[in-house]
Amino acid sequence: MAKAGEYRIINFHGIGEPRRELEPGEVDYWLSRDRFVSILDRIASHPERERISITFDDGNSSDLLIAAPELQRRGLRAEFFVLTGRIGEAGSLSADDIRALIDLEMCIGSHGVAHRDWTQVSANELQYELTASKAQLEGICGRSVNSASMPFGWYNASVLKLVRDTGYRAAYSSAGGSANASEFLKPRNSMRSGTADNTLDDVLSGQIPIWKMLRNRARARFRI
Ligand SMILES: [Zn+2]
């Protein structure tokens, strides 16, 4: 039986054709529009739909152009984690796009400024990533921004402490498995172009194979 407050978070990146140059390895995280729509259909029709939430990383322009209308069509909402250093650049959301997402009742969180590995930057640099992105997004949205997703899913104990000390109420990783509403660190399940339907179904229903859970935990601990 599912524990109280337990739910699954599905994380997306770009959808469709990228409109900017991708980072090394990033192409695996881009989904075709058809694949994205088929995953959303599976979420929308899932018996535990209320225990599934959706996020997007990086602030790609496909968040508003493709994802938001498809979410709306299915009565779904999502949280979009934006890289503030890319706001207004080709292929990324503009400030007006971010406000349009808010108007569609979507949520906005921070993914930092420059897409850096937060375990590899100095405390001062991380402080800047966290405070500057939060302030800029709050200025654009006209409301507080309380959650952050960690670039590449990398984190350690000092990253989590600084995220918390900067005033965020949740830190999102990509470690896989279930999240809990009462916990600060929220593991997510990132969709890749090669994610098969049976893997997706396991993730959606919280039936993640134990070997996968252990592998993901070992990976997370490796960088601590
Ligand atoms: Zn990212």
Tab-separated table of C-alpha atoms and ligand atoms in Angstrom:
chain	number	residue	atom	x	y	z
A	1	MET	CA	0.000	0.000	0.000
A	2	ALA	CA	1.244	3.500	-0.791
A	3	LYS	CA	2.543	5.532	2.133
A	4	ALA	CA	0.790	8.768	3.076
A	5	GLY	CA	1.987	11.733	1.051
A	6	GLU	CA	3.828	9.525	-1.421
A	7	TYR	CA	3.654	10.368	-5.119
A	8	ARG	CA	5.648	10.087	-8.323
A	9	ILE	CA	7.169	12.978	-10.237
A	10	ILE	CA	7.694	12.688	-13.981
A	11	ASN	CA	10.294	15.093	-15.334
A	12	PHE	CA	10.559	16.302	-18.917
A	13	HIS	CA	13.075	18.466	-20.755
A	14	GLY	CA	12.612	19.636	-24.361
A	15	ILE	CA	9.839	18.515	-26.725
A	16	GLY	CA	10.000	18.471	-30.526
A	17	GLU	CA	12.811	20.080	-32.482
A	18	PRO	CA	15.399	21.930	-30.355
A	19	ARG	CA	15.692	25.595	-31.306
A	20	ARG	CA	19.117	26.035	-29.756
A	21	GLU	CA	22.385	24.116	-29.684
A	22	LEU	CA	22.133	21.201	-27.248
A	23	GLU	CA	24.634	20.341	-24.514
A	24	PRO	CA	26.583	17.055	-24.754
A	25	GLY	CA	24.265	14.123	-23.955
A	26	GLU	CA	21.188	16.340	-23.831
A	27	VAL	CA	19.595	14.928	-26.980
A	28	ASP	CA	18.573	11.746	-25.070
A	29	TYR	CA	16.311	13.887	-22.907
A	30	TRP	CA	14.427	15.455	-25.796
A	31	LEU	CA	11.194	13.724	-26.742
A	32	SER	CA	9.277	13.859	-29.994
A	33	ARG	CA	5.925	15.562	-29.738
A	34	ASP	CA	4.185	12.206	-30.372
A	35	ARG	CA	6.073	10.464	-27.577
A	36	PHE	CA	5.388	13.318	-25.193
A	37	VAL	CA	1.672	13.214	-25.988
A	38	SER	CA	1.542	9.440	-25.498
A	39	ILE	CA	3.211	9.769	-22.074
A	40	LEU	CA	0.760	12.499	-21.070
A	41	ASP	CA	-2.148	10.282	-22.144
A	42	ARG	CA	-0.823	7.491	-19.942
A	43	ILE	CA	-0.563	9.898	-17.008
A	44	ALA	CA	-4.009	11.409	-17.604
A	45	SER	CA	-5.694	7.994	-17.777
A	46	HIS	CA	-3.702	6.405	-14.932
A	47	PRO	CA	-5.780	5.100	-11.992
A	48	GLU	CA	-3.419	6.914	-9.597
A	49	ARG	CA	-3.349	10.130	-11.593
A	50	GLU	CA	-3.696	12.224	-8.426
A	51	ARG	CA	-0.433	10.680	-7.166
A	52	ILE	CA	1.543	11.751	-10.248
A	53	SER	CA	2.987	15.205	-10.756
A	54	ILE	CA	4.827	16.676	-13.713
A	55	THR	CA	7.862	18.943	-13.981
A	56	PHE	CA	9.995	20.381	-16.780
A	57	ASP	CA	13.633	21.452	-16.570
A	58	ASP	CA	15.697	24.037	-18.452
A	59	GLY	CA	13.012	26.533	-19.582
A	60	ASN	CA	12.930	25.511	-23.252
A	61	SER	CA	10.489	27.367	-25.508
A	62	SER	CA	8.681	24.043	-26.059
A	63	ASP	CA	7.388	24.367	-22.466
A	64	LEU	CA	4.902	26.989	-23.616
A	65	LEU	CA	4.583	26.152	-27.323
A	66	ILE	CA	3.993	22.393	-27.011
A	67	ALA	CA	3.750	21.216	-23.413
A	68	ALA	CA	1.357	23.759	-21.894
A	69	PRO	CA	-1.477	23.315	-24.441
A	70	GLU	CA	-1.228	19.506	-24.233
A	71	LEU	CA	-1.288	19.647	-20.428
A	72	GLN	CA	-4.297	21.953	-20.476
A	73	ARG	CA	-6.167	19.719	-22.905
A	74	ARG	CA	-5.912	16.905	-20.326
A	75	GLY	CA	-6.584	19.013	-17.235
A	76	LEU	CA	-3.001	18.539	-16.046
A	77	ARG	CA	-0.700	21.082	-14.418
A	78	ALA	CA	3.067	21.161	-14.116
A	79	GLU	CA	5.954	23.009	-12.516
A	80	PHE	CA	8.540	24.493	-14.888
A	81	PHE	CA	12.125	24.907	-13.607
A	82	VAL	CA	13.702	27.745	-15.545
A	83	LEU	CA	17.356	28.594	-16.160
A	84	THR	CA	17.361	32.352	-15.738
A	85	GLY	CA	20.591	32.797	-17.718
A	86	ARG	CA	18.724	31.642	-20.827
A	87	ILE	CA	15.571	33.752	-20.453
A	88	GLY	CA	14.833	35.490	-23.750
A	89	GLU	CA	17.452	33.551	-25.724
A	90	ALA	CA	16.526	31.702	-28.910
A	91	GLY	CA	14.917	28.358	-28.023
A	92	SER	CA	14.243	29.338	-24.409
A	93	LEU	CA	11.319	30.959	-22.600
A	94	SER	CA	11.078	34.753	-22.494
A	95	ALA	CA	9.815	36.682	-19.452
A	96	ASP	CA	6.435	37.029	-21.214
A	97	ASP	CA	6.385	33.262	-21.856
A	98	ILE	CA	6.943	32.625	-18.148
A	99	ARG	CA	4.063	34.942	-17.290
A	100	ALA	CA	1.927	33.125	-19.862
A	101	LEU	CA	2.637	29.831	-18.056
A	102	ILE	CA	1.567	31.449	-14.759
A	103	ASP	CA	-1.652	32.637	-16.442
A	104	LEU	CA	-2.290	29.005	-17.452
A	105	GLU	CA	-2.081	28.106	-13.708
A	106	MET	CA	1.316	26.451	-14.072
A	107	CYS	CA	4.028	26.838	-11.406
A	108	ILE	CA	7.535	28.214	-11.859
A	109	GLY	CA	10.672	27.097	-10.016
A	110	SER	CA	14.404	27.784	-10.343
A	111	HIS	CA	16.966	25.635	-12.143
A	112	GLY	CA	19.672	28.200	-11.337
A	113	VAL	CA	21.270	30.698	-13.686
A	114	ALA	CA	23.816	28.977	-15.901
A	115	HIS	CA	23.143	25.210	-15.791
A	116	ARG	CA	26.176	24.371	-13.707
A	117	ASP	CA	26.782	21.246	-11.623
A	118	TRP	CA	26.046	22.578	-8.134
A	119	THR	CA	28.346	20.026	-6.493
A	120	GLN	CA	31.278	21.447	-8.465
A	121	VAL	CA	30.927	25.195	-7.823
A	122	SER	CA	32.127	27.199	-4.812
A	123	ALA	CA	29.702	28.092	-2.024
A	124	ASN	CA	29.680	31.720	-3.271
A	125	GLU	CA	28.900	30.663	-6.815
A	126	LEU	CA	26.115	28.371	-5.655
A	127	GLN	CA	24.720	31.154	-3.484
A	128	TYR	CA	24.607	33.334	-6.597
A	129	GLU	CA	22.925	30.602	-8.691
A	130	LEU	CA	20.258	30.228	-6.016
A	131	THR	CA	19.593	33.843	-5.009
A	132	ALA	CA	19.911	35.575	-8.406
A	133	SER	CA	17.633	33.089	-10.181
A	134	LYS	CA	15.065	33.215	-7.369
A	135	ALA	CA	14.995	37.040	-7.349
A	136	GLN	CA	14.712	37.295	-11.137
A	137	LEU	CA	11.908	34.740	-11.361
A	138	GLU	CA	10.031	36.361	-8.476
A	139	GLY	CA	10.311	39.703	-10.299
A	140	ILE	CA	8.907	38.183	-13.486
A	141	CYS	CA	6.161	36.135	-11.806
A	142	GLY	CA	5.146	38.651	-9.136
A	143	ARG	CA	5.025	35.883	-6.555
A	144	SER	CA	7.444	33.862	-4.449
A	145	VAL	CA	9.453	31.056	-6.043
A	146	ASN	CA	10.012	28.316	-3.495
A	147	SER	CA	11.416	25.306	-5.267
A	148	ALA	CA	14.605	24.503	-7.114
A	149	SER	CA	15.621	21.635	-9.363
A	150	MET	CA	19.273	20.685	-9.340
A	151	PRO	CA	21.023	20.725	-12.745
A	152	PHE	CA	21.838	17.205	-13.994
A	153	GLY	CA	20.275	15.914	-10.769
A	154	TRP	CA	23.600	16.267	-8.943
A	155	TYR	CA	23.590	17.203	-5.270
A	156	ASN	CA	25.299	16.556	-1.955
A	157	ALA	CA	24.658	17.495	1.668
A	158	SER	CA	26.111	21.007	1.363
A	159	VAL	CA	24.122	21.731	-1.809
A	160	LEU	CA	20.905	20.720	-0.043
A	161	LYS	CA	21.770	22.850	2.986
A	162	LEU	CA	22.418	25.942	0.884
A	163	VAL	CA	19.236	25.422	-1.164
A	164	ARG	CA	17.304	25.284	2.111
A	165	ASP	CA	19.171	28.229	3.680
A	166	THR	CA	18.423	30.370	0.607
A	167	GLY	CA	14.717	30.084	1.358
A	168	TYR	CA	13.618	27.264	-0.923
A	169	ARG	CA	11.128	24.776	0.465
A	170	ALA	CA	11.925	21.900	-1.902
A	171	ALA	CA	14.903	20.583	-3.876
A	172	TYR	CA	14.182	18.322	-6.857
A	173	SER	CA	16.683	15.682	-7.954
A	174	SER	CA	16.516	13.077	-10.735
A	175	ALA	CA	17.293	10.066	-8.578
A	176	GLY	CA	14.160	8.115	-9.561
A	177	GLY	CA	11.483	6.486	-7.423
A	178	SER	CA	8.724	8.004	-5.323
A	179	ALA	CA	8.701	11.420	-3.663
A	180	ASN	CA	7.033	12.386	-0.427
A	181	ALA	CA	5.088	15.616	0.065
A	182	SER	CA	6.594	16.078	3.549
A	183	GLU	CA	10.238	15.753	2.483
A	184	PHE	CA	12.537	18.567	1.317
A	185	LEU	CA	14.413	16.432	-1.231
A	186	LYS	CA	12.124	15.215	-3.995
A	187	PRO	CA	13.417	12.533	-6.375
A	188	ARG	CA	12.011	12.626	-9.905
A	189	ASN	CA	11.910	10.258	-12.850
A	190	SER	CA	13.322	11.816	-16.016
A	191	MET	CA	11.811	10.718	-19.304
A	192	ARG	CA	14.264	9.918	-22.097
A	193	SER	CA	13.664	9.287	-25.769
A	194	GLY	CA	14.366	5.591	-25.086
A	195	THR	CA	12.093	5.202	-22.017
A	196	ALA	CA	9.858	2.208	-22.781
A	197	ASP	CA	6.154	2.026	-21.930
A	198	ASN	CA	6.652	-0.824	-19.428
A	199	THR	CA	9.296	1.219	-17.553
A	200	LEU	CA	6.968	4.199	-17.597
A	201	ASP	CA	4.105	2.097	-16.216
A	202	ASP	CA	6.351	0.832	-13.391
A	203	VAL	CA	7.319	4.398	-12.558
A	204	LEU	CA	3.735	5.713	-12.716
A	205	SER	CA	2.422	3.025	-10.389
A	206	GLY	CA	5.389	3.255	-7.991
A	207	GLN	CA	6.492	-0.286	-8.867
A	208	ILE	CA	10.104	0.572	-9.528
A	209	PRO	CA	12.316	-2.518	-9.537
A	210	ILE	CA	14.416	-2.724	-6.374
A	211	TRP	CA	17.703	-3.007	-8.307
A	212	LYS	CA	16.942	0.288	-10.015
A	213	MET	CA	16.163	1.987	-6.712
A	214	LEU	CA	19.445	0.736	-5.220
A	215	ARG	CA	21.421	1.791	-8.283
A	216	ASN	CA	19.922	5.279	-8.207
A	217	ARG	CA	20.590	5.644	-4.486
A	218	ALA	CA	24.198	4.513	-4.962
A	219	ARG	CA	24.627	7.083	-7.721
A	220	ALA	CA	23.249	9.868	-5.565
A	221	ARG	CA	25.494	8.890	-2.646
A	222	PHE	CA	28.559	8.684	-4.885
A	223	ARG	CA	28.735	12.458	-5.181
A	224	ILE	CA	28.020	13.259	-1.508
B	1	ZN	ZN	18.840	20.973	-16.703
